[in-house]
XYZ file of C-alpha atoms in Angstrom:
363
model
C 0.000 0.000 0.000
C 1.290 3.458 -0.923
C 1.516 6.006 1.852
C 0.662 9.712 1.957
C 3.118 10.467 4.747
C 4.798 13.093 2.551
C 1.734 15.295 2.916
C 2.130 15.220 6.706
C 5.824 16.113 6.488
C 5.284 18.992 4.081
C 2.367 20.357 6.087
C 4.859 21.004 8.871
C 6.897 23.104 6.477
C 3.986 25.436 5.932
C 2.863 25.946 9.543
C 2.163 29.699 9.762
C 4.848 31.568 11.633
C 4.734 34.887 13.425
C 7.513 37.251 12.426
C 6.850 40.058 14.872
C 8.702 43.281 14.269
C 11.101 41.817 11.710
C 13.791 44.390 10.934
C 16.885 43.605 8.912
C 20.032 45.594 8.172
C 20.195 45.919 4.396
C 23.133 48.324 4.203
C 25.419 45.650 2.705
C 22.874 44.338 0.212
C 22.641 45.345 -3.442
C 19.222 45.482 -5.075
C 18.784 43.865 -8.469
C 18.086 47.276 -9.997
C 21.382 48.714 -8.749
C 23.852 46.052 -9.834
C 25.370 44.777 -13.045
C 25.359 41.276 -11.567
C 21.781 40.862 -12.810
C 20.903 42.383 -16.168
C 17.246 42.438 -17.132
C 17.010 41.266 -20.730
C 13.274 40.836 -21.114
C 9.813 40.825 -19.569
C 6.889 38.458 -19.857
C 3.430 39.841 -19.146
C 1.063 36.919 -18.716
C -2.019 37.540 -20.848
C -4.953 36.403 -18.732
C -8.537 36.169 -19.941
C -11.811 35.049 -18.373
C -11.161 31.526 -19.666
C -7.386 31.347 -19.406
C -5.814 32.672 -16.229
C -3.382 31.739 -13.468
C -4.028 31.376 -9.737
C -1.282 30.667 -7.188
C 2.124 29.205 -8.005
C 5.650 29.167 -6.594
C 7.672 27.496 -9.309
C 7.913 27.180 -13.069
C 9.923 25.281 -15.653
C 11.191 27.039 -18.777
C 12.233 25.453 -22.057
C 13.579 27.221 -25.135
C 13.096 26.674 -28.885
C 10.201 27.089 -28.736
C 9.868 29.064 -25.545
C 7.450 27.547 -23.070
C 6.915 28.256 -19.383
C 5.163 25.462 -17.494
C 3.330 26.807 -14.440
C 1.889 24.411 -11.856
C -1.148 26.287 -10.559
C -1.889 25.185 -6.995
C -5.061 27.262 -6.730
C -6.827 26.279 -9.955
C -5.332 22.742 -9.884
C -3.943 22.688 -13.395
C -0.865 23.515 -15.449
C -0.728 26.677 -17.540
C 1.641 26.687 -20.514
C 2.803 30.195 -21.448
C 4.683 31.264 -24.590
C 7.216 34.079 -24.972
C 4.508 36.664 -25.655
C 2.838 35.805 -22.356
C -0.127 34.076 -23.963
C -1.493 31.024 -22.164
C -1.379 28.572 -25.057
C -2.528 25.486 -23.177
C -4.191 24.415 -19.924
C -3.525 20.909 -18.661
C -5.577 19.041 -16.068
C -8.323 20.097 -13.705
C -9.186 19.619 -10.043
C -9.975 16.098 -8.947
C -8.567 12.670 -8.235
C -9.428 10.903 -11.465
C -7.241 10.255 -14.515
C -5.770 13.509 -15.784
C -6.987 15.418 -12.729
C -4.737 17.149 -10.203
C -5.110 17.701 -6.466
C -2.276 20.058 -5.536
C 0.204 20.383 -8.408
C 3.554 21.564 -7.071
C 5.683 21.596 -10.198
C 5.476 20.751 -13.887
C 8.519 19.965 -16.031
C 9.046 19.095 -19.668
C 11.050 15.883 -19.984
C 11.533 14.775 -23.578
C 8.123 14.440 -25.205
C 6.273 14.391 -21.880
C 5.072 16.891 -19.321
C 5.438 15.531 -15.789
C 3.417 17.063 -12.973
C 4.522 16.583 -9.369
C 1.304 16.348 -7.358
C 0.349 15.670 -3.747
C 0.657 12.244 -2.056
C 3.967 11.536 -3.870
C 2.046 11.299 -7.157
C 3.327 12.107 -10.629
C 0.971 12.599 -13.561
C 2.378 12.262 -17.067
C 0.908 14.101 -20.060
C 1.892 14.357 -23.702
C 3.291 17.637 -25.007
C -0.243 18.382 -26.246
C -1.690 17.911 -22.769
C -3.207 14.448 -23.232
C -3.130 12.376 -20.047
C -0.949 9.265 -20.282
C -0.655 7.797 -16.794
C -0.176 8.415 -13.091
C 2.364 6.842 -10.766
C 3.840 7.306 -7.299
C 7.105 7.028 -5.496
C 7.463 3.511 -4.059
C 6.370 2.710 -0.541
C 8.888 3.923 2.024
C 9.980 6.933 -0.033
C 8.424 10.370 0.364
C 9.004 13.743 -1.217
C 11.584 15.908 0.511
C 10.621 19.142 -1.222
C 7.580 20.679 -2.822
C 9.024 21.802 -6.150
C 12.310 19.959 -6.415
C 11.438 17.841 -9.464
C 14.220 18.458 -11.994
C 14.513 17.212 -15.566
C 18.145 17.195 -16.715
C 20.014 15.630 -19.614
C 21.303 13.000 -17.198
C 17.865 12.034 -15.882
C 14.940 12.939 -13.655
C 15.717 13.948 -10.068
C 13.662 14.758 -6.981
C 14.282 15.500 -3.301
C 13.212 12.628 -1.051
C 12.801 11.380 2.503
C 13.745 7.708 2.733
C 12.895 7.115 6.407
C 9.669 7.257 8.415
C 10.177 10.409 10.459
C 7.269 9.503 12.734
C 9.162 6.396 13.836
C 12.741 7.624 13.688
C 12.332 11.302 14.545
C 13.517 14.418 12.778
C 17.203 14.207 13.665
C 18.970 13.123 10.495
C 21.606 10.417 10.289
C 24.566 10.398 7.874
C 23.111 7.511 5.872
C 19.799 9.235 5.097
C 19.598 10.148 1.415
C 18.203 13.524 0.379
C 17.640 13.043 -3.347
C 16.991 10.383 -5.941
C 17.362 9.807 -9.640
C 14.129 8.269 -10.943
C 13.469 5.864 -13.795
C 10.522 6.120 -16.177
C 8.264 4.423 -13.605
C 9.344 6.882 -10.875
C 11.284 4.264 -8.972
C 14.609 5.474 -7.525
C 17.576 4.044 -9.403
C 20.060 5.953 -7.233
C 19.672 7.743 -3.913
C 22.377 9.974 -2.534
C 23.235 13.057 -0.512
C 23.654 13.781 3.188
C 21.890 16.312 5.385
C 24.097 19.167 6.661
C 25.279 19.249 10.260
C 22.386 21.416 11.447
C 19.921 18.608 10.763
C 22.219 15.880 12.099
C 22.862 17.608 15.419
C 19.265 18.425 16.415
C 15.647 18.112 15.335
C 14.154 20.738 13.039
C 10.568 20.458 11.957
C 11.301 22.256 8.673
C 13.138 19.679 6.547
C 12.671 20.910 3.028
C 15.199 20.408 0.233
C 15.745 22.417 -2.959
C 17.493 20.938 -5.959
C 18.901 21.807 -9.376
C 20.919 19.609 -11.748
C 23.069 21.046 -14.526
C 25.958 19.654 -16.585
C 26.559 16.622 -14.396
C 26.387 18.429 -11.065
C 23.556 18.662 -8.545
C 23.179 21.736 -6.345
C 21.235 21.029 -3.162
C 19.892 23.546 -0.675
C 18.079 23.172 2.640
C 15.243 25.222 4.113
C 17.140 26.651 7.103
C 20.740 26.719 5.819
C 22.327 29.233 3.388
C 25.023 26.843 2.112
C 24.746 24.808 -1.101
C 26.002 21.233 -1.485
C 27.439 20.188 -4.864
C 27.279 16.527 -5.954
C 28.803 14.839 -9.004
C 25.924 12.879 -10.537
C 28.093 11.445 -13.326
C 29.511 8.947 -10.829
C 27.743 5.604 -10.177
C 27.405 6.713 -6.547
C 27.184 10.513 -6.669
C 29.665 12.033 -4.259
C 29.853 15.367 -2.486
C 32.245 17.586 -4.439
C 32.028 20.689 -2.306
C 29.870 22.629 0.091
C 29.686 26.222 -1.114
C 29.519 28.191 2.122
C 27.343 31.267 1.722
C 26.242 34.155 3.912
C 23.887 37.105 3.614
C 23.417 40.054 6.007
C 19.731 39.234 6.494
C 19.863 35.425 6.477
C 19.073 34.189 9.984
C 19.549 30.552 10.974
C 17.864 28.954 14.013
C 19.868 28.932 17.246
C 17.538 26.463 18.974
C 16.227 23.040 17.897
C 12.675 23.015 16.555
C 11.442 19.488 17.355
C 8.271 17.921 16.063
C 6.629 17.838 19.493
C 7.230 21.518 20.259
C 3.908 23.252 20.994
C 2.806 25.400 18.123
C 2.954 28.592 20.175
C 6.581 27.901 21.109
C 7.431 26.951 17.545
C 6.103 30.276 16.361
C 8.103 32.105 19.000
C 11.386 30.403 18.061
C 10.682 30.887 14.369
C 10.603 34.682 14.624
C 13.087 36.250 12.217
C 14.111 32.995 10.540
C 15.004 32.970 6.856
C 13.715 30.286 4.479
C 15.508 28.951 1.412
C 13.029 28.795 -1.456
C 14.979 27.871 -4.593
C 18.502 26.746 -5.471
C 19.935 27.117 -8.971
C 23.174 26.005 -10.621
C 24.361 27.825 -13.734
C 26.668 26.409 -16.389
C 29.574 28.674 -15.384
C 29.677 27.115 -11.869
C 27.678 29.961 -10.335
C 25.217 28.943 -7.633
C 22.157 31.040 -6.825
C 20.602 30.543 -3.400
C 17.190 32.227 -3.158
C 15.507 32.834 0.195
C 12.856 35.012 1.759
C 11.966 36.734 5.006
C 8.372 37.423 5.980
C 6.582 40.057 8.025
C 3.819 39.389 10.538
C 1.319 40.793 8.055
C 2.199 38.105 5.524
C 0.629 35.450 7.741
C -2.478 37.548 8.182
C -3.239 38.348 4.544
C -0.750 36.271 2.482
C 0.114 39.423 0.515
C 3.211 38.894 -1.576
C 4.321 42.429 -0.705
C 4.887 41.199 2.871
C 7.378 38.541 1.774
C 10.830 39.919 0.950
C 13.104 38.067 -1.434
C 16.885 37.829 -1.532
C 19.618 35.848 -3.239
C 23.225 34.905 -2.659
C 25.476 34.422 -5.670
C 28.450 32.126 -5.139
C 30.837 30.001 -7.161
C 32.071 26.448 -6.962
C 35.739 26.458 -5.964
C 35.703 30.086 -4.862
C 34.914 32.107 -1.758
C 33.637 35.028 -3.815
C 29.956 35.803 -3.283
C 27.440 38.595 -3.582
C 24.355 39.429 -1.499
C 21.334 40.675 -3.430
C 17.831 41.905 -2.775
C 15.320 40.804 -5.400
C 12.121 42.443 -6.655
C 10.168 39.199 -6.191
C 10.172 35.425 -6.266
C 12.499 33.539 -8.593
C 10.428 30.967 -10.439
C 12.922 29.301 -12.761
C 16.157 29.322 -14.696
C 16.485 28.387 -18.340
C 19.230 26.440 -20.107
C 21.075 29.689 -20.848
C 21.280 30.443 -17.132
C 18.757 33.273 -17.133
C 16.547 33.724 -14.087
C 12.805 34.371 -14.201
C 11.899 36.806 -11.424
C 8.450 38.015 -10.454
C 8.010 41.753 -10.968
C 4.265 42.047 -10.399
C 2.141 39.327 -8.723
C -1.191 41.075 -9.331
C -3.703 38.941 -11.268
C -4.373 40.315 -14.775
C -1.139 42.285 -14.550
C 1.412 39.588 -13.763
C 4.906 40.379 -14.983
C 8.001 38.207 -14.889
C 11.419 39.687 -15.583
C 14.109 37.720 -17.399
C 17.563 38.329 -15.908
C 20.986 37.401 -17.204
C 23.501 36.702 -14.435
C 26.614 38.798 -15.216
C 28.739 37.812 -12.249
C 31.474 37.747 -11.151
C-alpha cells in the first residue's frame, strides 16, 4: 500500500509563523536594480482572460526553442503553458482525483516528449506535449518527497528531493546515511539515492526539513530550508559524491539557534521561528555559479498572504571560490532556463502579472 506520509511532512513546512517586528540591516545588500550582476534582458506579461488565467504558483519550468513556461497552478489545480509573448497557449488538467486530474500540483517539467506534474501524495501525472493524459504513478512505498518543487529534468535524468525514512518512527534528527535526493526511472522508482543532510539537521531536530534541488551539466546543487550553504554533488559517478559545500552568507539570512522538534507546541514553535530565513529555490548555472534564493516574511504576511509582505533575496556564489554577492530581489524567482537566465516576479497582481528575465553577469 502506498503512503501519503509526505503530505504530513510537508504540512509542517507550511505551519504559519509569526515574524513580529522583523527588521533587517540591508546596508550591505545590493538590489537587483542597482547592480550589473543581474541584467534584465526581457519581460513576460502573462495575458490572462476570463477563460485562461493563473491562480497561485511558486515554481515554473522554462524550455527554449520554442519558448514555453510550465506553471503548476496550486489554486486552480492545473498547469498553464505560457509562450514568450505571455499568452497562455494550453491548460492541462483540472481539479480532482481521477485520470488527468490534479489535487495540488507543485511543479510541472518538460522531460523529452512528456510533461510531468509533481502532485500531492507523492504522485506524478504524465501528459503528452499536447496535454493528453498518459498515466499516473507514485514514489514507491517507504519513499516520500523531501521538497515541494524539487522535481528536476536534466540531460542526465529525472531527479527529486526525497525522505527515505519514516520520520514519525525515527524522529527528525537526520543520520549520515539518510539520502536527500533520488534519480528516478521512467516508472518513478529510484535508481540511485544519494546526498547527506548538513550538520544542522544531524545535530538536532528541526521540523522544517525541506530540500531544494537543481541539476546542470553533471552536477547537482542542493539547498536546505534553514541553511544558506549549497552542497554540490557529481551525478556522473555511479554513486554521486559530495564535491564541495559552497559556504554562503547574507546580512539578512538568519539561521535557528535552537532546535525546533516535532513535538514543540505550536505557540513555542512560532516564537522560536521569529526572524528565521527560508531557502526557497537553489539554482546552478553552467559557469559554476550557484544562486541561493531565500525570503523573510513580516507578521502581516501570515495575516493576509500578501506577496508584498514577503521579501526576497539571493546569494550568488561560485564552486571552488569564496567570492559571493548578497542581493535583494524584486520578487520570487520561479525558474532558470538552459542559458542560465533567471525568471523573477516583478508584479504578482492577477491580470497584470509580470516576470522579468535576468541574465547573471557575475562575477
